[in-house]
Amino acid sequence: MSAVDSTPILAIATPPGRGAVGIIRVSGRSLGPFIERLCGRRLVARQATFMPWRDAQGQVIDQGLSIYFPAPHSYTGEDVFELQAHGGPVVMQLLLSRCMEVAQSIDATTQSPTLAHLRLAQPGEFTQRAFMNDKLDLAQAEAVSDLIEASTEAAARGAARSLQGAFSDEIQRLLEGLIRLRMLVESTLDFPEEEIDFLQQADAQGQLSRLQRQVAEVLRQTHQGALLRDGMKVVIAGQPNAGKSSLLNALAGAELAIVTAIAGTTRDVVSQSIQIEGVPLHVLDTAGLRETDDEVERIGIERAWKEIDQADAVLFVHDLTHWHDASYRNLDAQWQDRLPQHLPVIHVWNKVDAVGEPLPEVVSAGVALSAKRGVGLEDLRQQLLQAVGWQATAEGLYSARQRHVDALRRVELHLGAAAEHLALGGMQLDLLAEELRLAQSELSSVTGAFTADDLLGEIFSKFCIGK
């Protein structure tokens, strides 16, 4: 892992635009001379001090609160200094420029050589320094971004739990069990002349089986956390005039898509984000699937298939008022055959309000509803959650990312391979040890104990500037 960059950094830590309060944050080593020069006095640690800030000519730029957090008791683990001023963009830029000016004016040879190199922070660099200085592990650092970007209350609560260490604690418990098992296996490899069967006596098989069950449970919870963070992409598909746009409007509770009796009204993708039980859903209405000579509509249908290929689930809408027509049913079957095989598909039988009883038997395999009147929508919402594996366990849930899910799945694979080697007795203990080592490496990547620098760069580059 790369050494921590000690160059002082600063940034505006509040969103662009006008606001009542704007914050400028500085982090680095030995900021005392810088703070004293900018503020005209020394500050009491962790105590907000109201004061004016002046330019080089002594004119007041603004007045507000200055707060000093000495290392190591700060967000980044370095000295941190914050200016809380009025949130106008001009004021923020003037104060930012003044900070740079003060840093460059300090005598580099007698006070603080690094301050002369004060620079603007990169996105996520404050949090990256917190991680590199062991103030946060990587899962907690990612939770900072997740908390800021949370789109639902459940997602915000889950991110807060991850930031407090709930997810990291789960990973740490798994690591402790895995390390104990590794020590047992490694001891057996190091002392082959011992007659005592270490593995059987210490119940290595039982330890491995318990570990596999624990990983499976953490993986289930992690998948739930990833859904809370990322939501799921749901594409509404089907033939023209089946009621796709009406269904989008009904789910969103607003007239987002144009609804007419004219086939081919929707020619591009219309999207809306909604939530069901705190889970974000990104719902896309697409062009009706049919053969057409209309160039614009054909492009819309091509885009529909691209969205379907990238979806987490598809709502395939059938028009019950045309189900008696064999040619309509054949076309429906033709388009369904083109759907990706791995993709969860919920069959929506629309316009139940326009047909009489009894409904066709095939309707029992999906959801019967009336998008126009809102009948059956709640049943559809529940089926959507089930289709992507959501389980209503909001209490105690933490936020997670797809990379965490992928890492835990690889842990499962390595533990499965380890179980196969263990079942062969002492014939493949070296392979057993290697699979356990790989499993530990994957687990450690979740919290950042073993993480490539390029992955760190990718993660923190997606943070907002000032965090």
Short mmCIF file of N, CA and C in Angstrom, two decimals, residues 296-403:
data_model
loop_
_atom_site.label_atom_id
_atom_site.label_comp_id
_atom_site.label_asym_id
_atom_site.label_seq_id
_atom_site.Cartn_x
_atom_site.Cartn_y
_atom_site.Cartn_z
N VAL A 296 -37.38 6.24 -36.25
CA VAL A 296 -37.28 6.72 -34.87
C VAL A 296 -37.75 5.65 -33.89
N GLU A 297 -38.89 5.04 -34.20
CA GLU A 297 -39.41 4.00 -33.31
C GLU A 297 -38.46 2.80 -33.26
N ARG A 298 -37.85 2.45 -34.39
CA ARG A 298 -36.92 1.33 -34.42
C ARG A 298 -35.73 1.58 -33.51
N ILE A 299 -35.22 2.82 -33.51
CA ILE A 299 -34.11 3.17 -32.62
C ILE A 299 -34.55 3.03 -31.15
N GLY A 300 -35.80 3.46 -30.87
CA GLY A 300 -36.33 3.33 -29.53
C GLY A 300 -36.41 1.88 -29.08
N ILE A 301 -36.79 0.99 -29.98
CA ILE A 301 -36.88 -0.44 -29.66
C ILE A 301 -35.49 -1.02 -29.43
N GLU A 302 -34.49 -0.58 -30.20
CA GLU A 302 -33.12 -1.04 -29.97
C GLU A 302 -32.63 -0.60 -28.59
N ARG A 303 -32.99 0.62 -28.20
CA ARG A 303 -32.60 1.08 -26.87
C ARG A 303 -33.31 0.28 -25.78
N ALA A 304 -34.55 -0.12 -26.07
CA ALA A 304 -35.28 -0.95 -25.10
C ALA A 304 -34.53 -2.24 -24.82
N TRP A 305 -34.03 -2.89 -25.87
CA TRP A 305 -33.30 -4.15 -25.68
C TRP A 305 -31.99 -3.93 -24.94
N LYS A 306 -31.33 -2.81 -25.16
CA LYS A 306 -30.10 -2.51 -24.43
C LYS A 306 -30.38 -2.36 -22.94
N GLU A 307 -31.48 -1.69 -22.62
CA GLU A 307 -31.85 -1.51 -21.21
C GLU A 307 -32.23 -2.85 -20.58
N ILE A 308 -32.92 -3.69 -21.32
CA ILE A 308 -33.30 -5.01 -20.81
C ILE A 308 -32.05 -5.83 -20.48
N ASP A 309 -31.03 -5.76 -21.34
CA ASP A 309 -29.80 -6.52 -21.11
C ASP A 309 -29.10 -6.10 -19.83
N GLN A 310 -29.32 -4.85 -19.38
CA GLN A 310 -28.64 -4.33 -18.20
C GLN A 310 -29.54 -4.29 -16.97
N ALA A 311 -30.73 -4.84 -17.08
CA ALA A 311 -31.72 -4.74 -16.00
C ALA A 311 -31.47 -5.77 -14.90
N ASP A 312 -32.03 -5.48 -13.71
CA ASP A 312 -32.05 -6.45 -12.61
C ASP A 312 -33.33 -7.27 -12.65
N ALA A 313 -34.37 -6.72 -13.27
CA ALA A 313 -35.65 -7.43 -13.41
C ALA A 313 -36.44 -6.78 -14.54
N VAL A 314 -37.34 -7.54 -15.12
CA VAL A 314 -38.19 -7.04 -16.20
C VAL A 314 -39.66 -7.25 -15.82
N LEU A 315 -40.45 -6.21 -16.01
CA LEU A 315 -41.91 -6.32 -15.93
C LEU A 315 -42.41 -6.47 -17.36
N PHE A 316 -42.82 -7.67 -17.73
CA PHE A 316 -43.31 -7.89 -19.08
C PHE A 316 -44.83 -7.76 -19.05
N VAL A 317 -45.33 -6.72 -19.72
CA VAL A 317 -46.75 -6.37 -19.63
C VAL A 317 -47.53 -7.02 -20.78
N HIS A 318 -48.60 -7.71 -20.42
CA HIS A 318 -49.50 -8.34 -21.40
C HIS A 318 -50.85 -7.61 -21.38
N ASP A 319 -51.43 -7.43 -22.53
CA ASP A 319 -52.74 -6.78 -22.66
C ASP A 319 -53.83 -7.85 -22.66
N LEU A 320 -54.57 -7.93 -21.56
CA LEU A 320 -55.60 -8.97 -21.45
C LEU A 320 -56.73 -8.79 -22.47
N THR A 321 -56.95 -7.56 -22.92
CA THR A 321 -58.04 -7.34 -23.87
C THR A 321 -57.72 -7.92 -25.24
N HIS A 322 -56.45 -8.29 -25.50
CA HIS A 322 -56.06 -8.88 -26.78
C HIS A 322 -55.65 -10.35 -26.64
N TRP A 323 -55.80 -10.90 -25.44
CA TRP A 323 -55.26 -12.24 -25.21
C TRP A 323 -56.03 -13.32 -25.98
N HIS A 324 -57.25 -13.01 -26.39
CA HIS A 324 -58.03 -13.98 -27.18
C HIS A 324 -57.48 -14.12 -28.60
N ASP A 325 -56.65 -13.17 -29.01
CA ASP A 325 -56.10 -13.14 -30.37
C ASP A 325 -54.84 -14.01 -30.43
N ALA A 326 -54.88 -15.08 -31.20
CA ALA A 326 -53.75 -16.01 -31.28
C ALA A 326 -52.49 -15.33 -31.80
N SER A 327 -52.65 -14.44 -32.78
CA SER A 327 -51.47 -13.75 -33.33
C SER A 327 -50.80 -12.88 -32.26
N TYR A 328 -51.61 -12.26 -31.40
CA TYR A 328 -51.07 -11.44 -30.31
C TYR A 328 -50.28 -12.34 -29.35
N ARG A 329 -50.85 -13.50 -28.99
CA ARG A 329 -50.17 -14.41 -28.08
C ARG A 329 -48.86 -14.91 -28.69
N ASN A 330 -48.86 -15.18 -29.96
CA ASN A 330 -47.64 -15.66 -30.63
C ASN A 330 -46.54 -14.61 -30.61
N LEU A 331 -46.95 -13.36 -30.87
CA LEU A 331 -45.96 -12.27 -30.82
C LEU A 331 -45.41 -12.10 -29.41
N ASP A 332 -46.30 -12.22 -28.41
CA ASP A 332 -45.86 -12.12 -27.02
C ASP A 332 -44.79 -13.19 -26.73
N ALA A 333 -45.08 -14.41 -27.16
CA ALA A 333 -44.13 -15.51 -26.93
C ALA A 333 -42.81 -15.26 -27.66
N GLN A 334 -42.91 -14.68 -28.84
CA GLN A 334 -41.71 -14.40 -29.64
C GLN A 334 -40.79 -13.41 -28.91
N TRP A 335 -41.39 -12.34 -28.38
CA TRP A 335 -40.58 -11.34 -27.68
C TRP A 335 -40.04 -11.88 -26.36
N GLN A 336 -40.82 -12.70 -25.66
CA GLN A 336 -40.35 -13.28 -24.40
C GLN A 336 -39.15 -14.19 -24.63
N ASP A 337 -39.14 -14.89 -25.75
CA ASP A 337 -38.02 -15.80 -26.04
C ASP A 337 -36.70 -15.05 -26.20
N ARG A 338 -36.77 -13.76 -26.50
CA ARG A 338 -35.56 -12.97 -26.68
C ARG A 338 -35.00 -12.42 -25.36
N LEU A 339 -35.76 -12.55 -24.28
CA LEU A 339 -35.30 -12.03 -22.99
C LEU A 339 -34.12 -12.85 -22.48
N PRO A 340 -33.14 -12.21 -21.83
CA PRO A 340 -32.00 -12.95 -21.27
C PRO A 340 -32.48 -14.04 -20.31
N GLN A 341 -31.91 -15.21 -20.40
CA GLN A 341 -32.37 -16.36 -19.61
C GLN A 341 -32.18 -16.16 -18.12
N HIS A 342 -31.13 -15.43 -17.72
CA HIS A 342 -30.83 -15.27 -16.29
C HIS A 342 -31.69 -14.21 -15.62
N LEU A 343 -32.44 -13.45 -16.39
CA LEU A 343 -33.12 -12.27 -15.88
C LEU A 343 -34.46 -12.61 -15.23
N PRO A 344 -34.69 -12.17 -13.96
CA PRO A 344 -36.01 -12.37 -13.36
C PRO A 344 -37.07 -11.61 -14.16
N VAL A 345 -38.14 -12.31 -14.52
CA VAL A 345 -39.23 -11.70 -15.30
C VAL A 345 -40.53 -11.85 -14.52
N ILE A 346 -41.21 -10.74 -14.31
CA ILE A 346 -42.52 -10.75 -13.69
C ILE A 346 -43.55 -10.45 -14.77
N HIS A 347 -44.47 -11.36 -14.98
CA HIS A 347 -45.49 -11.18 -16.01
C HIS A 347 -46.66 -10.39 -15.42
N VAL A 348 -46.91 -9.24 -16.04
CA VAL A 348 -47.96 -8.33 -15.58
C VAL A 348 -49.13 -8.42 -16.55
N TRP A 349 -50.27 -8.87 -16.07
CA TRP A 349 -51.46 -9.02 -16.90
C TRP A 349 -52.34 -7.80 -16.66
N ASN A 350 -52.25 -6.87 -17.58
CA ASN A 350 -52.88 -5.56 -17.40
C ASN A 350 -54.29 -5.50 -18.00
N LYS A 351 -55.04 -4.51 -17.51
CA LYS A 351 -56.40 -4.19 -17.98
C LYS A 351 -57.44 -5.21 -17.50
N VAL A 352 -57.27 -5.70 -16.25
CA VAL A 352 -58.28 -6.62 -15.69
C VAL A 352 -59.63 -5.94 -15.56
N ASP A 353 -59.62 -4.61 -15.49
CA ASP A 353 -60.89 -3.88 -15.36
C ASP A 353 -61.69 -3.89 -16.66
N ALA A 354 -61.03 -4.26 -17.78
CA ALA A 354 -61.70 -4.21 -19.08
C ALA A 354 -62.11 -5.58 -19.60
N VAL A 355 -61.83 -6.64 -18.84
CA VAL A 355 -62.21 -7.99 -19.28
C VAL A 355 -63.08 -8.63 -18.20
N GLY A 356 -63.89 -9.55 -18.61
CA GLY A 356 -64.78 -10.22 -17.67
C GLY A 356 -64.14 -11.44 -17.05
N GLU A 357 -64.81 -11.95 -16.02
CA GLU A 357 -64.38 -13.20 -15.39
C GLU A 357 -64.89 -14.39 -16.21
N PRO A 358 -64.23 -15.54 -16.16
CA PRO A 358 -62.96 -15.73 -15.44
C PRO A 358 -61.77 -15.27 -16.28
N LEU A 359 -60.67 -14.95 -15.60
CA LEU A 359 -59.46 -14.56 -16.29
C LEU A 359 -58.77 -15.79 -16.86
N PRO A 360 -57.99 -15.64 -17.93
CA PRO A 360 -57.27 -16.78 -18.48
C PRO A 360 -56.40 -17.45 -17.42
N GLU A 361 -56.27 -18.76 -17.49
CA GLU A 361 -55.51 -19.52 -16.49
C GLU A 361 -54.06 -19.06 -16.40
N VAL A 362 -53.50 -18.60 -17.50
CA VAL A 362 -52.10 -18.18 -17.53
C VAL A 362 -51.83 -17.01 -16.60
N VAL A 363 -52.87 -16.26 -16.24
CA VAL A 363 -52.71 -15.08 -15.38
C VAL A 363 -52.17 -15.47 -14.01
N SER A 364 -52.46 -16.68 -13.56
CA SER A 364 -52.02 -17.10 -12.23
C SER A 364 -50.50 -17.14 -12.09
N ALA A 365 -49.80 -17.13 -13.22
CA ALA A 365 -48.34 -17.19 -13.19
C ALA A 365 -47.70 -15.81 -13.04
N GLY A 366 -48.49 -14.77 -12.88
CA GLY A 366 -47.95 -13.42 -12.73
C GLY A 366 -48.81 -12.57 -11.83
N VAL A 367 -48.92 -11.30 -12.17
CA VAL A 367 -49.70 -10.35 -11.39
C VAL A 367 -50.80 -9.78 -12.28
N ALA A 368 -52.04 -9.92 -11.85
CA ALA A 368 -53.16 -9.33 -12.58
C ALA A 368 -53.43 -7.95 -11.98
N LEU A 369 -53.51 -6.94 -12.84
CA LEU A 369 -53.73 -5.60 -12.31
C LEU A 369 -54.39 -4.71 -13.35
N SER A 370 -54.77 -3.55 -12.89
CA SER A 370 -55.23 -2.47 -13.75
C SER A 370 -54.36 -1.26 -13.47
N ALA A 371 -53.43 -0.98 -14.38
CA ALA A 371 -52.56 0.18 -14.19
C ALA A 371 -53.37 1.47 -14.17
N LYS A 372 -54.45 1.48 -14.93
CA LYS A 372 -55.29 2.67 -15.01
C LYS A 372 -55.97 2.98 -13.68
N ARG A 373 -56.44 1.92 -12.99
CA ARG A 373 -57.18 2.12 -11.74
C ARG A 373 -56.35 1.83 -10.49
N GLY A 374 -55.12 1.34 -10.66
CA GLY A 374 -54.25 1.08 -9.51
C GLY A 374 -54.53 -0.24 -8.81
N VAL A 375 -55.35 -1.10 -9.40
CA VAL A 375 -55.68 -2.39 -8.80
C VAL A 375 -54.50 -3.35 -8.98
N GLY A 376 -54.08 -4.02 -7.89
CA GLY A 376 -53.02 -5.01 -7.96
C GLY A 376 -51.61 -4.47 -7.85
N LEU A 377 -51.44 -3.18 -7.64
CA LEU A 377 -50.09 -2.59 -7.59
C LEU A 377 -49.30 -3.08 -6.39
N GLU A 378 -49.98 -3.24 -5.24
CA GLU A 378 -49.25 -3.66 -4.05
C GLU A 378 -48.70 -5.07 -4.22
N ASP A 379 -49.46 -5.95 -4.84
CA ASP A 379 -48.98 -7.29 -5.12
C ASP A 379 -47.76 -7.24 -6.03
N LEU A 380 -47.78 -6.35 -7.01
CA LEU A 380 -46.65 -6.19 -7.92
C LEU A 380 -45.42 -5.71 -7.17
N ARG A 381 -45.60 -4.75 -6.28
CA ARG A 381 -44.46 -4.23 -5.51
C ARG A 381 -43.78 -5.35 -4.71
N GLN A 382 -44.58 -6.19 -4.07
CA GLN A 382 -44.01 -7.28 -3.29
C GLN A 382 -43.28 -8.29 -4.17
N GLN A 383 -43.84 -8.57 -5.33
CA GLN A 383 -43.17 -9.51 -6.24
C GLN A 383 -41.86 -8.94 -6.77
N LEU A 384 -41.82 -7.63 -6.96
CA LEU A 384 -40.58 -6.99 -7.39
C LEU A 384 -39.48 -7.18 -6.35
N LEU A 385 -39.81 -6.97 -5.09
CA LEU A 385 -38.82 -7.14 -4.03
C LEU A 385 -38.35 -8.59 -3.96
N GLN A 386 -39.28 -9.52 -4.09
CA GLN A 386 -38.91 -10.93 -4.06
C GLN A 386 -38.02 -11.32 -5.24
N ALA A 387 -38.27 -10.70 -6.39
CA ALA A 387 -37.53 -11.06 -7.60
C ALA A 387 -36.03 -10.78 -7.47
N VAL A 388 -35.67 -9.76 -6.69
CA VAL A 388 -34.26 -9.41 -6.53
C VAL A 388 -33.71 -9.87 -5.19
N GLY A 389 -34.48 -10.67 -4.46
CA GLY A 389 -33.97 -11.26 -3.23
C GLY A 389 -34.04 -10.40 -2.01
N TRP A 390 -34.91 -9.39 -2.01
CA TRP A 390 -35.03 -8.52 -0.83
C TRP A 390 -35.83 -9.21 0.25
N GLN A 391 -35.32 -9.11 1.49
CA GLN A 391 -36.04 -9.62 2.65
C GLN A 391 -36.18 -8.49 3.64
N ALA A 392 -37.38 -8.33 4.17
CA ALA A 392 -37.68 -7.18 5.03
C ALA A 392 -37.02 -7.37 6.40
N THR A 393 -35.74 -6.99 6.48
CA THR A 393 -35.00 -7.05 7.74
C THR A 393 -34.31 -5.72 7.96
N ALA A 394 -35.08 -4.65 7.92
CA ALA A 394 -34.49 -3.31 7.97
C ALA A 394 -33.71 -3.07 9.26
N GLU A 395 -34.19 -3.61 10.39
CA GLU A 395 -33.50 -3.41 11.65
C GLU A 395 -32.16 -4.13 11.62
N GLY A 396 -31.10 -3.40 11.93
CA GLY A 396 -29.78 -4.00 11.98
C GLY A 396 -29.11 -4.14 10.63
N LEU A 397 -29.75 -3.66 9.57
CA LEU A 397 -29.17 -3.78 8.23
C LEU A 397 -28.11 -2.70 8.03
N TYR A 398 -27.05 -3.04 7.32
CA TYR A 398 -26.00 -2.08 7.02
C TYR A 398 -25.87 -1.92 5.52
N SER A 399 -25.26 -0.83 5.10
CA SER A 399 -25.06 -0.61 3.66
C SER A 399 -23.84 -1.39 3.20
N ALA A 400 -23.84 -1.75 1.94
CA ALA A 400 -22.72 -2.48 1.35
C ALA A 400 -22.68 -2.18 -0.13
N ARG A 401 -21.64 -2.64 -0.79
CA ARG A 401 -21.47 -2.40 -2.21
C ARG A 401 -21.32 -3.72 -2.97
N GLN A 402 -21.46 -3.62 -4.27
CA GLN A 402 -21.37 -4.84 -5.08
C GLN A 402 -20.00 -5.48 -4.95
N ARG A 403 -18.95 -4.69 -4.77
CA ARG A 403 -17.62 -5.28 -4.62
C ARG A 403 -17.55 -6.14 -3.36
#
